[in-house]
Structure formats: structure tokens, C-alpha cells
PDB file of C-alpha atoms in Angstrom:
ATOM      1  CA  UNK A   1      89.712  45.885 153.315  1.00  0.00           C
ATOM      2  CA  UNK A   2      87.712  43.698 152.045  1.00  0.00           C
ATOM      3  CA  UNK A   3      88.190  39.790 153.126  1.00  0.00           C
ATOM      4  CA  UNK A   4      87.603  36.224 150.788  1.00  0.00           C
ATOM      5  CA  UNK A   5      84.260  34.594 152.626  1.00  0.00           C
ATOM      6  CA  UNK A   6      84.889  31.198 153.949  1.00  0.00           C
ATOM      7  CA  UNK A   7      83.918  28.136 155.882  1.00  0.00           C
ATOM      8  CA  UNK A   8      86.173  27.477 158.898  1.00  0.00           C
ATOM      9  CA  UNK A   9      86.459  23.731 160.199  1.00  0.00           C
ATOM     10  CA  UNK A  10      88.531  21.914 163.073  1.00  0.00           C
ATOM     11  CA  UNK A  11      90.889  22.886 165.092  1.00  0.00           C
ATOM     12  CA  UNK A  12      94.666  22.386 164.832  1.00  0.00           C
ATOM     13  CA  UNK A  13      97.362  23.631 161.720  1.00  0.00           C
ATOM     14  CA  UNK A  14      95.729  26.014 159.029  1.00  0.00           C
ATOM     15  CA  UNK A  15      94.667  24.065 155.245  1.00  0.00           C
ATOM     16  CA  UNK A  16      93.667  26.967 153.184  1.00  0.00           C
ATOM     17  CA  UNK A  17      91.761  24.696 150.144  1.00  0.00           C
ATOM     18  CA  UNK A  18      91.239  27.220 146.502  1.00  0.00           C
ATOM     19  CA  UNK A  19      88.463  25.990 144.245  1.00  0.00           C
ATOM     20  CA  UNK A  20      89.186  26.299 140.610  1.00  0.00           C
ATOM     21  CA  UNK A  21      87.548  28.458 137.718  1.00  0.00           C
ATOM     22  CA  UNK A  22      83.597  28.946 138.088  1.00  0.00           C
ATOM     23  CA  UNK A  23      84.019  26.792 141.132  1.00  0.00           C
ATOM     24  CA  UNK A  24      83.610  27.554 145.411  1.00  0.00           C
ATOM     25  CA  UNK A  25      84.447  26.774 148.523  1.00  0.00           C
ATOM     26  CA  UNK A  26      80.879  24.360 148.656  1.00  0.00           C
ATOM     27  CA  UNK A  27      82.944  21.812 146.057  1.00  0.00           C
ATOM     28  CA  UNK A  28      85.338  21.243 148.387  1.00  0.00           C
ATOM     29  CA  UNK A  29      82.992  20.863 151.614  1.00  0.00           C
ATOM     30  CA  UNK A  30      83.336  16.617 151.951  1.00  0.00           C
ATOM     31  CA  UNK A  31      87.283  17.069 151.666  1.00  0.00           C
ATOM     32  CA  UNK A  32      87.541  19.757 153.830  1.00  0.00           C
ATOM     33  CA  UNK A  33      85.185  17.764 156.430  1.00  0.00           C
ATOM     34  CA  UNK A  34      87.948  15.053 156.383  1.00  0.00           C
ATOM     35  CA  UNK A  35      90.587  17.103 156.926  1.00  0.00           C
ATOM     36  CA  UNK A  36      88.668  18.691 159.857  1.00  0.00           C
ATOM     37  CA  UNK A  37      88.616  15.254 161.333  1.00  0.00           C
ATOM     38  CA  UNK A  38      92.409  13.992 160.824  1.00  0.00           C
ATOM     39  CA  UNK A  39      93.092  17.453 162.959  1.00  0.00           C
ATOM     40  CA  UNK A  40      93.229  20.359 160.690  1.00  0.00           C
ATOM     41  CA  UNK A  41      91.426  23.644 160.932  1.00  0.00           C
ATOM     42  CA  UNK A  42      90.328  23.867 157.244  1.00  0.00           C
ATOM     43  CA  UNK A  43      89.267  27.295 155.353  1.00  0.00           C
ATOM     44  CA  UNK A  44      86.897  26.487 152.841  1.00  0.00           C
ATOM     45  CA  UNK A  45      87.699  29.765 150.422  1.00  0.00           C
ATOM     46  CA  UNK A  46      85.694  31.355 148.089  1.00  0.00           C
ATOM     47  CA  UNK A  47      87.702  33.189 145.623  1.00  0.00           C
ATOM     48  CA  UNK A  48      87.364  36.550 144.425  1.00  0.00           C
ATOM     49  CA  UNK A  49      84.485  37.075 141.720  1.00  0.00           C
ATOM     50  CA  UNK A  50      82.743  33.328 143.156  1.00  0.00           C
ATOM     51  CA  UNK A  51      80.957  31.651 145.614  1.00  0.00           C
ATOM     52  CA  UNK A  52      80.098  34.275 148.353  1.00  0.00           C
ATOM     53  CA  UNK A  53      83.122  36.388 147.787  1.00  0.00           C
ATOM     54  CA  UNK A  54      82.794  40.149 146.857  1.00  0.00           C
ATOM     55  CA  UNK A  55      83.099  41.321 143.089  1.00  0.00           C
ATOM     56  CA  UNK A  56      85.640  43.210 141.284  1.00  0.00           C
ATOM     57  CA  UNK A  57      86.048  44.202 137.490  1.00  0.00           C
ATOM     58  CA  UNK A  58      90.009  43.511 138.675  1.00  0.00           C
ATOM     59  CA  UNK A  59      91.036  39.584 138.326  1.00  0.00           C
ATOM     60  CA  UNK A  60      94.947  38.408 138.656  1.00  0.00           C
ATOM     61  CA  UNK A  61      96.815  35.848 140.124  1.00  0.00           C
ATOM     62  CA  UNK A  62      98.818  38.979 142.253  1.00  0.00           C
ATOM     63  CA  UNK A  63      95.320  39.881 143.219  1.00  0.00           C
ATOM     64  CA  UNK A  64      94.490  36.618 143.956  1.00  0.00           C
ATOM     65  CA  UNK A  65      97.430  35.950 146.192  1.00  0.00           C
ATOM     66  CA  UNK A  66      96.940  39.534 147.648  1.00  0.00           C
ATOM     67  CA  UNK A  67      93.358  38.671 148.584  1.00  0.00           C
ATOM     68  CA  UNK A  68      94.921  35.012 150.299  1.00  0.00           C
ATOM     69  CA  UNK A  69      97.410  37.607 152.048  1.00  0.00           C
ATOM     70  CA  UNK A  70      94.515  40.170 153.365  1.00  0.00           C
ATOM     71  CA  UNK A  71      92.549  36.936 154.355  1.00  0.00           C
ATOM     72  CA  UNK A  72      95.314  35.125 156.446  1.00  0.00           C
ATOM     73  CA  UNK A  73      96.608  38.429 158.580  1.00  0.00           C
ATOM     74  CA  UNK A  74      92.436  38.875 158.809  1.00  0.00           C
ATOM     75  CA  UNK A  75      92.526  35.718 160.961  1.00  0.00           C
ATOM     76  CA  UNK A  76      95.929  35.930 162.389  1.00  0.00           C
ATOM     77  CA  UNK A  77      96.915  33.053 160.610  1.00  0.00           C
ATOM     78  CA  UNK A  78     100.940  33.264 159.837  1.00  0.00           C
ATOM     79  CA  UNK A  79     101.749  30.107 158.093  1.00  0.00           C
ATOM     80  CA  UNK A  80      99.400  27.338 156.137  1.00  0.00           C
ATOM     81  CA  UNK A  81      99.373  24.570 154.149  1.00  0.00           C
ATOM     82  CA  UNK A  82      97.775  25.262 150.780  1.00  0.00           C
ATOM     83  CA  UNK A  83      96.172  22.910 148.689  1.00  0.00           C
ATOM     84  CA  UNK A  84      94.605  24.327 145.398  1.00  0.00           C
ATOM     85  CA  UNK A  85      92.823  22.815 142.481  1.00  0.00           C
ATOM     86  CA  UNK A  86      93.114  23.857 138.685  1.00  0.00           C
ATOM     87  CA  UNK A  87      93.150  27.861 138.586  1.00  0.00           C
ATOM     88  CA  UNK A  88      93.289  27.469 142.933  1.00  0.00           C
ATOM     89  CA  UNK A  89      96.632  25.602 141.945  1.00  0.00           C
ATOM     90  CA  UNK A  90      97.652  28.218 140.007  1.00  0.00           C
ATOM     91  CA  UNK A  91      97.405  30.953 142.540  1.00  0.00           C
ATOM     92  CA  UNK A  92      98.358  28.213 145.199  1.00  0.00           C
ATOM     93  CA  UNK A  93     101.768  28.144 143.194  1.00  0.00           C
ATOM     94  CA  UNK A  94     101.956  31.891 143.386  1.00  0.00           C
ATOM     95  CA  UNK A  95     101.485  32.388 146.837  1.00  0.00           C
ATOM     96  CA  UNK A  96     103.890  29.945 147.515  1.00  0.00           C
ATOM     97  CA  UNK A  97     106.230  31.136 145.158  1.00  0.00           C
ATOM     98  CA  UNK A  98     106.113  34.687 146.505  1.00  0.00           C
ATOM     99  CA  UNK A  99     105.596  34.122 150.481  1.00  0.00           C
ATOM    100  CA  UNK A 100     107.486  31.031 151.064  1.00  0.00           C
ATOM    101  CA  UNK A 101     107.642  32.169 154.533  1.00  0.00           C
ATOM    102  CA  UNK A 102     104.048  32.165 154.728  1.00  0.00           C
ATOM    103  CA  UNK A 103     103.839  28.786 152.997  1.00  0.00           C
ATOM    104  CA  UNK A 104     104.308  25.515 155.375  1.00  0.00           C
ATOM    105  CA  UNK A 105     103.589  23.536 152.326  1.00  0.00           C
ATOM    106  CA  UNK A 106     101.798  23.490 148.698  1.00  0.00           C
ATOM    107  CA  UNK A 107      99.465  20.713 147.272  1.00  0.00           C
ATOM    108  CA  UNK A 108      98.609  21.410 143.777  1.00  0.00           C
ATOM    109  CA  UNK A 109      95.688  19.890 141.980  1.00  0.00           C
ATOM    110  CA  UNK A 110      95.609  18.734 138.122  1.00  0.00           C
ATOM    111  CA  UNK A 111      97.385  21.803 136.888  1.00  0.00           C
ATOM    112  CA  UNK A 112     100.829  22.875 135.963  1.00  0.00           C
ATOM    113  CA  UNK A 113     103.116  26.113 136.213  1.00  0.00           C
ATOM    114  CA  UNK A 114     102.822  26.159 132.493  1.00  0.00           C
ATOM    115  CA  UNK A 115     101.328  27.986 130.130  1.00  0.00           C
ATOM    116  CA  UNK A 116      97.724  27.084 129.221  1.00  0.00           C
ATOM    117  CA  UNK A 117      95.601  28.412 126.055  1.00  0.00           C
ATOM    118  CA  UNK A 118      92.367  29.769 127.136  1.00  0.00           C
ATOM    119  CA  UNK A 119      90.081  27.001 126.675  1.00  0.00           C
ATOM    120  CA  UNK A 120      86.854  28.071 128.503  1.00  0.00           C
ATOM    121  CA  UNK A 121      84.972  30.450 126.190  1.00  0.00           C
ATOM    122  CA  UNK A 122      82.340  27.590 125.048  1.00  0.00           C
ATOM    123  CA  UNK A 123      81.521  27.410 129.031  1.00  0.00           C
ATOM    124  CA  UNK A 124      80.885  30.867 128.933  1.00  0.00           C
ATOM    125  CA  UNK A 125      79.006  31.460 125.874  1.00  0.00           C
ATOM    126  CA  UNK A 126      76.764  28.939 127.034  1.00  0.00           C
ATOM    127  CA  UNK A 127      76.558  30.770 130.171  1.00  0.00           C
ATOM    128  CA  UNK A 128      75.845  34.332 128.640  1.00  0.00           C
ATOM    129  CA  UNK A 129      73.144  32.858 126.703  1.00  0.00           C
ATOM    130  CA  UNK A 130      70.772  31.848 129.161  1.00  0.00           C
ATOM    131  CA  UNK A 131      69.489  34.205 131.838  1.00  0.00           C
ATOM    132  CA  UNK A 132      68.931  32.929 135.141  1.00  0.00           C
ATOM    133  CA  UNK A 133      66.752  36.206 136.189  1.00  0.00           C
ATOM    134  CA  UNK A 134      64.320  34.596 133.642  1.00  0.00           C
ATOM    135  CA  UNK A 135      64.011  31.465 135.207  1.00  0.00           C
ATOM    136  CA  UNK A 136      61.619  30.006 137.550  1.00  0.00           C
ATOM    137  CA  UNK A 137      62.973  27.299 138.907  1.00  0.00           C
ATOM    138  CA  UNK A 138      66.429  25.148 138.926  1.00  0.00           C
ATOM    139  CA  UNK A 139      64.862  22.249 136.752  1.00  0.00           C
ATOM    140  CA  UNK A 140      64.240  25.269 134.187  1.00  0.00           C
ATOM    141  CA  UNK A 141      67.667  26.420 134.449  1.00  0.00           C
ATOM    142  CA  UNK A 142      69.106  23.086 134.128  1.00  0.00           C
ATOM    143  CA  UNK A 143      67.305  22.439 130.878  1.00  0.00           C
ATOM    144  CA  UNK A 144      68.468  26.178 129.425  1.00  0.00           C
ATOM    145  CA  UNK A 145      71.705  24.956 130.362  1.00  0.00           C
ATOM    146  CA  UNK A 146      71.402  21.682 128.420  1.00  0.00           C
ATOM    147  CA  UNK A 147      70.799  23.210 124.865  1.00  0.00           C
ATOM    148  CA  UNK A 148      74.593  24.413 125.432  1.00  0.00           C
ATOM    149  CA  UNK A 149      76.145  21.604 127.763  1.00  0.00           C
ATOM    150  CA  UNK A 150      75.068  18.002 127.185  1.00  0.00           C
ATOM    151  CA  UNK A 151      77.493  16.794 129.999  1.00  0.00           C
ATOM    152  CA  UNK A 152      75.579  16.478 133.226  1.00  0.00           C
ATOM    153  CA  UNK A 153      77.789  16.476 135.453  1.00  0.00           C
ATOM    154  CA  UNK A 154      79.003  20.223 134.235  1.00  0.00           C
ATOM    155  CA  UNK A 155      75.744  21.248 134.546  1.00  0.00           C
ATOM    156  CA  UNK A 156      75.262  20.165 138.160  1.00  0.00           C
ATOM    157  CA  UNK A 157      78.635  21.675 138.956  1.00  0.00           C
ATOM    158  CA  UNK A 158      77.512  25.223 137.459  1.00  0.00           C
ATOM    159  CA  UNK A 159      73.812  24.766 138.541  1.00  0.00           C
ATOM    160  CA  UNK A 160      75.603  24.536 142.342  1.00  0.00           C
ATOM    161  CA  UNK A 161      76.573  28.364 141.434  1.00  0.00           C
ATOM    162  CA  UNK A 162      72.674  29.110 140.982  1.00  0.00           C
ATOM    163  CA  UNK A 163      70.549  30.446 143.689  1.00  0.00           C
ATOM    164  CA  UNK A 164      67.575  32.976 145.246  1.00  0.00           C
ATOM    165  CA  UNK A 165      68.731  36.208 144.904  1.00  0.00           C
ATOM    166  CA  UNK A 166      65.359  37.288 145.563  1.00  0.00           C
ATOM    167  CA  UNK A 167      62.143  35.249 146.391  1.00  0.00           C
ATOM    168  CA  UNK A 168      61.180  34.953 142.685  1.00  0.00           C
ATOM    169  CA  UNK A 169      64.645  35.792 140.945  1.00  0.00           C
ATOM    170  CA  UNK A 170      67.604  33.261 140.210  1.00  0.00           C
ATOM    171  CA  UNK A 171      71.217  34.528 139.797  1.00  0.00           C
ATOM    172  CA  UNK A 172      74.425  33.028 139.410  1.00  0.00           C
ATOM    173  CA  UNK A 173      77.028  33.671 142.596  1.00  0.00           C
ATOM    174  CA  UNK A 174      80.056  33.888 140.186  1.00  0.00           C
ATOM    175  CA  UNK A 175      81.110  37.183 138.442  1.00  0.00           C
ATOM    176  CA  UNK A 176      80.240  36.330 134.831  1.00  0.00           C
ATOM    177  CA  UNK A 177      81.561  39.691 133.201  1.00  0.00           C
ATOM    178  CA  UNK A 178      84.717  39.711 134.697  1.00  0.00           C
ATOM    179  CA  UNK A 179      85.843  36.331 134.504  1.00  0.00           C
ATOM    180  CA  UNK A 180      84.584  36.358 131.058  1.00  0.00           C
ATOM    181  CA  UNK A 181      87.534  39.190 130.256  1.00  0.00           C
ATOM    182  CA  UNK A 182      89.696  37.248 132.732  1.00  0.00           C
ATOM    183  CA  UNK A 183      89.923  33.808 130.345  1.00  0.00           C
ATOM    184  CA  UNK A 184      93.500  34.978 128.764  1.00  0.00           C
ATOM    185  CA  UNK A 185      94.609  35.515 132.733  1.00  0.00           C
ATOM    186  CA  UNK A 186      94.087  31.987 133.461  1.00  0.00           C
ATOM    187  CA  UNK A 187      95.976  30.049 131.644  1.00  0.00           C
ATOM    188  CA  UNK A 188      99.050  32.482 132.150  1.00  0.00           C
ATOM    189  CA  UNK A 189     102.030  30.970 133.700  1.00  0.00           C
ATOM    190  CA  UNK A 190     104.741  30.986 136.107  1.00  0.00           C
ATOM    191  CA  UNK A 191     107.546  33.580 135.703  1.00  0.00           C
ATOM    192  CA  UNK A 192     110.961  32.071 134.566  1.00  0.00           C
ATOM    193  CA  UNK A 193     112.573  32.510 137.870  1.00  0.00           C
ATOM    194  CA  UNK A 194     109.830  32.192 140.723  1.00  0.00           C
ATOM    195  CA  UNK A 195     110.317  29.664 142.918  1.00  0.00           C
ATOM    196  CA  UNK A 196     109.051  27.661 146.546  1.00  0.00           C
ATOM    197  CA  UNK A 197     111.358  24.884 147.788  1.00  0.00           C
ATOM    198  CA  UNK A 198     109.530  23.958 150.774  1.00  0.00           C
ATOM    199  CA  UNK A 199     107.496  20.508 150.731  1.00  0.00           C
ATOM    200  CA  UNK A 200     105.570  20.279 147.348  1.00  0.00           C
ATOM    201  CA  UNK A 201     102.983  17.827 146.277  1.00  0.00           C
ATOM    202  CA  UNK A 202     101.274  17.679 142.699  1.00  0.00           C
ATOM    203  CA  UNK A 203      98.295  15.082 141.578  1.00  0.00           C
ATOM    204  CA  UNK A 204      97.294  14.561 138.507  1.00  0.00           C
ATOM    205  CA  UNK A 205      94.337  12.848 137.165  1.00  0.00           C
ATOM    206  CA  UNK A 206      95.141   9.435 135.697  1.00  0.00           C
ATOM    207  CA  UNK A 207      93.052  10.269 132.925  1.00  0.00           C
ATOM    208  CA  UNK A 208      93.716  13.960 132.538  1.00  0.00           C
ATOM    209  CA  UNK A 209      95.975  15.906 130.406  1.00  0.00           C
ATOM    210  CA  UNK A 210      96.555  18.847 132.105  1.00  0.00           C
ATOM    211  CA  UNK A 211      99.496  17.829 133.878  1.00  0.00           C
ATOM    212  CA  UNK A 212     102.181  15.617 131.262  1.00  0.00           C
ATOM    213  CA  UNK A 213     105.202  13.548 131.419  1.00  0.00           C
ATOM    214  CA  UNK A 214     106.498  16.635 129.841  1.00  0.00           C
ATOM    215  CA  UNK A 215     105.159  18.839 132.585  1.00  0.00           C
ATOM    216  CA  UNK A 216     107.549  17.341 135.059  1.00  0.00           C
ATOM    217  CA  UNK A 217     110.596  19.015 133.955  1.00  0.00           C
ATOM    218  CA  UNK A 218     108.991  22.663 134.526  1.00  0.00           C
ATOM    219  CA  UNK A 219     107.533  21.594 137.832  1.00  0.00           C
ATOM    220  CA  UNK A 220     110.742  20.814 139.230  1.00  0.00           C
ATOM    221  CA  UNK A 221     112.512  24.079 137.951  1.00  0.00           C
ATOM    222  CA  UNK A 222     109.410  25.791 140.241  1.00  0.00           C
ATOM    223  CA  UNK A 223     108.997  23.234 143.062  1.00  0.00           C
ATOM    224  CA  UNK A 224     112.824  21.414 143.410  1.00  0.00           C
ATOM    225  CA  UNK A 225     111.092  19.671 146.416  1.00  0.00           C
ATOM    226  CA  UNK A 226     107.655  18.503 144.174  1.00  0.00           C
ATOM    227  CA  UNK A 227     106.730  14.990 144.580  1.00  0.00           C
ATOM    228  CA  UNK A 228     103.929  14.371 141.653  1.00  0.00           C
ATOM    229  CA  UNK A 229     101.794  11.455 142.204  1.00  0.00           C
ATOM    230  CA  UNK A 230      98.661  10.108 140.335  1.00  0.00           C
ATOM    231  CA  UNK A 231      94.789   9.893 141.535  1.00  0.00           C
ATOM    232  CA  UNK A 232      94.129   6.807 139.822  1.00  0.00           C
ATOM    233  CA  UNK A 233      90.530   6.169 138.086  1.00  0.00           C
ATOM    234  CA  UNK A 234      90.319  10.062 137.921  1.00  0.00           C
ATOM    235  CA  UNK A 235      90.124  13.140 135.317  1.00  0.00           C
ATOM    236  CA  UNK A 236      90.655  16.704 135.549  1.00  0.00           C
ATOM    237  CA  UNK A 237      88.049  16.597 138.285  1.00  0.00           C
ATOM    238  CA  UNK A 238      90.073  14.039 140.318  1.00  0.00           C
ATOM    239  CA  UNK A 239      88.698  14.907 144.293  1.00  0.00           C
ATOM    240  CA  UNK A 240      85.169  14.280 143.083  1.00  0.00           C
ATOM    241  CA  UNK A 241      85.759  11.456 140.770  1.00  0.00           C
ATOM    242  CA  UNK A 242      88.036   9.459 143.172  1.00  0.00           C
ATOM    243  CA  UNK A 243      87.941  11.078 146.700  1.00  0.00           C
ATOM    244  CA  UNK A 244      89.180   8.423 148.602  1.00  0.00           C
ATOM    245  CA  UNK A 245      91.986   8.259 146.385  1.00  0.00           C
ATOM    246  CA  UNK A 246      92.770  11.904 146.943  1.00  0.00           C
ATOM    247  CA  UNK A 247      92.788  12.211 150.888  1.00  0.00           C
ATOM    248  CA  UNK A 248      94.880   8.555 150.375  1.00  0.00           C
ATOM    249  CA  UNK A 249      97.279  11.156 148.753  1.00  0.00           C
ATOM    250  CA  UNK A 250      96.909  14.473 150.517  1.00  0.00           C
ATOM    251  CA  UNK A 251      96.601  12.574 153.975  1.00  0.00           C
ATOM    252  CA  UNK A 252     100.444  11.498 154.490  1.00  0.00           C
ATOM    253  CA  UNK A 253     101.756  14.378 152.926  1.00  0.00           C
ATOM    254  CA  UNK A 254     100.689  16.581 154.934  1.00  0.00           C
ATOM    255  CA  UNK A 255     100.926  14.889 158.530  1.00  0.00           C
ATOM    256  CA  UNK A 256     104.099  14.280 157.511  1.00  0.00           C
ATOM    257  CA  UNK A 257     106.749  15.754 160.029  1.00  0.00           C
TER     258      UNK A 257
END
């Protein structure tokens, strides 16, 4: 069987914490100190087909919840809180949704059990047209990147997936092929009658759109126990544009009795 790498933190109640698309367990590693420290142990996850986490032509949100399964009996853990970001939400929401036993409670990031029309392809054309095996060094690969992304802080966030495969050769640690086939996959949504009441709690950037007024309604059908709260000063990217606002968030809810 093969098991999600991750960073383990702290000692105390399980926080499992699922980066989004293109993303890792790393992104998450000043949160997940925090959280350490206000007496959680913390799992820093790497999702299939990223970060440090094997490879597989194969990419679902069942096989993403199978592989959160596989990697909580791996380290006996029987119950966890669950905060995921973005496509982490998503397969946050089905885990919940289909273990609520497993499930102590749910946190979900800037994203909604809706429907979402692939909207990542530029990201990866970009990415397919540069290779990394050709590069020498990461200021080289951050200015192949910048004929395609003019955005720097996307570029440090996918240079971050960039590193030494060899001495002399670059690679990137995420799965380009198969998430590449995977982009119609993550946007899909929830099913029409899956559901987790147990204790729920959804952010949303203040300045984001992935998560609506008219998101609400849906959310509540899913999660009749969601509270949904706002990161102010934030985007889609809210726990690295406004951090402290997020653990002022995250913090109560979950040391709540």
C-alpha cells in the first residue's frame, strides 16, 4: 500500500491540513507550526501526484479520500479534524461526507461543493512549455516561467515545486501529465445527496470569488452545521495573504468543545 508523505508536528488531537492544486504540504508549513503550538499534532500532507507523494496516471476525489483513508489507519489515527484548501477542500468535503465517523470536524478553504469550470489550462500550458531538465539554475527557471506568468507571486508558488533531481538536473515534484488530464476532475462537484453534519467551518477570501453569497445555499444542503466566515484583506490565497487572520479563524473553531 502505498502511503501520502507527510510532515508530522505536536502532540495532542490529529489536524490533517490538504494543499490545493499544484500545491504541497511545504505551503502550509508556518500554519501547521501554529497549530503544533496551540496543542495539535499536525500532518502536513502531500497529495497524490505532488510534493513528495508517489505518482499515479489515476487522479479522483474517491482516490483522493481513499489515499487520506490508507494514510490515517497507516498511523493509527481514527478520527481528525480536516482542514483543506481549494482542491484539499474539495476532497476535505468528500472525506467528510463519506466517513463522518472518521471526521471530528471539517474546515474548508476558499472553495465550494459546487461545480467549477476547469479554469487551469493557461497554468499548465505555461508549464508544458518550459522544461526544467533544461535549466541550470532556479533564476533560469524563474525567467522561462515569466514569458508565460507575469504574476510573481505564482511563479514563486510553482518555482517552490522545482528542485535537484540530480546534481545538474531540475524537475518539477508535481505530476504534470496526469494532473494535466485531471483539470475536468477538479472542478467536479458534490453529489446531490452527500452529506457531513458534524461541526463545519468555511472561509472565504474577502476578495475572492470562489465562494458567493449564492454559494451559501448549497453549502448548507452539504454541511447543515457550516458556519462560513470571511478572511478579511484576503484572495483566493487567503492563509498566505492574511495568516493571522486565518488561525484568528481556524483557532476557536477548532478548540472549541
Amino acid at each position: 500500500m502505498r502511503i501520502l508523505h507527510s510532515v508530522i508536528q505536536g502532540e495532542g488531537p490529529d489536524l490533517i491540513i490538504l494543499h490545493g492544486f499544484l500545491g504541497m504540504g511545504d505551503n502550509w508549513k508556518s500554519h501547521a507550526k501554529k497549530f503544533a503550538q496551540a496543542g495539535y499534532r499536525t500532518h502536513r500532507v502531500d497529495l497524490r501526484n505532488h510534493g513528495q507523494s508517489f505518482w499515479d496516471d489515476e487522479f479522483s476525489y474517491d482516490l483522493l479520500t481513499d489515499d487520506l483513508l490508507n494514510y490515517m489507519d497507516h498511523h493509527e489515527i481514527e478520527k481528525t479534524i480536516v482542514l483543506g484548501h481549494s482542491m484539499g477542500g474539495k476532497t476535505a468535503m468528500h472525506f467528510a461526507c463519506s466517513k463522518p465517523d472518521r471526521c471530528e470536524k471539517l474546515i474548508v478553504a476558499d472553495i465550494a461543493p459546487r461545480y467549477y469550470p476547469p479554469h487551469h489550462q493557461h497554468i499548465i500550458d505555461g508549464l508544458q512549455a518550459i522544461s526544467p531538465e533544461n535549466l541550470k539554475s532556479r533564476t533560469e527557471a524563474d525567467q522561462a516561467l515569466a514569458a508565460h506568468f507575469d504574476i510573481l507571486g505564482l511563479r514563486q508558488f510553482l518555482l517552490k515545486n522545482l528542485y535537484w533531481k540530480t546534481p545538474e538536473r531540475l524537475a518539477f515534484r508535481f505530476n504534470l501529465e496526469a494532473l494535466s488530464n485531471s483539470l475536468d476532475m477538479i472542478g467536479e462537484p458534490l453529489s446531490g445527496t452527500e452529506q457531513f453534519t458534524g461541526p463545519t467551518l468555511f472561509l472565504k477570501g474577502e476578495y475572492s470569488e470562489y465562494v458567493t453569497l449564492a454559494d451559501h445555499a448549497i453549502i448548507q444542503v452539504h454541511f447543515p452545521s457550516a458556519r462560513i466566515e470571511t478572511v478579511a484583506s484576503s484572495g483566493h490565497w487567503l492563509h498566505a495573504e492574511n495568516p493571522e487572520g486565518f488561525q484568528h479563524a481556524v483557532l476557536p473553531f477548532i478548540n472549541q468543545g
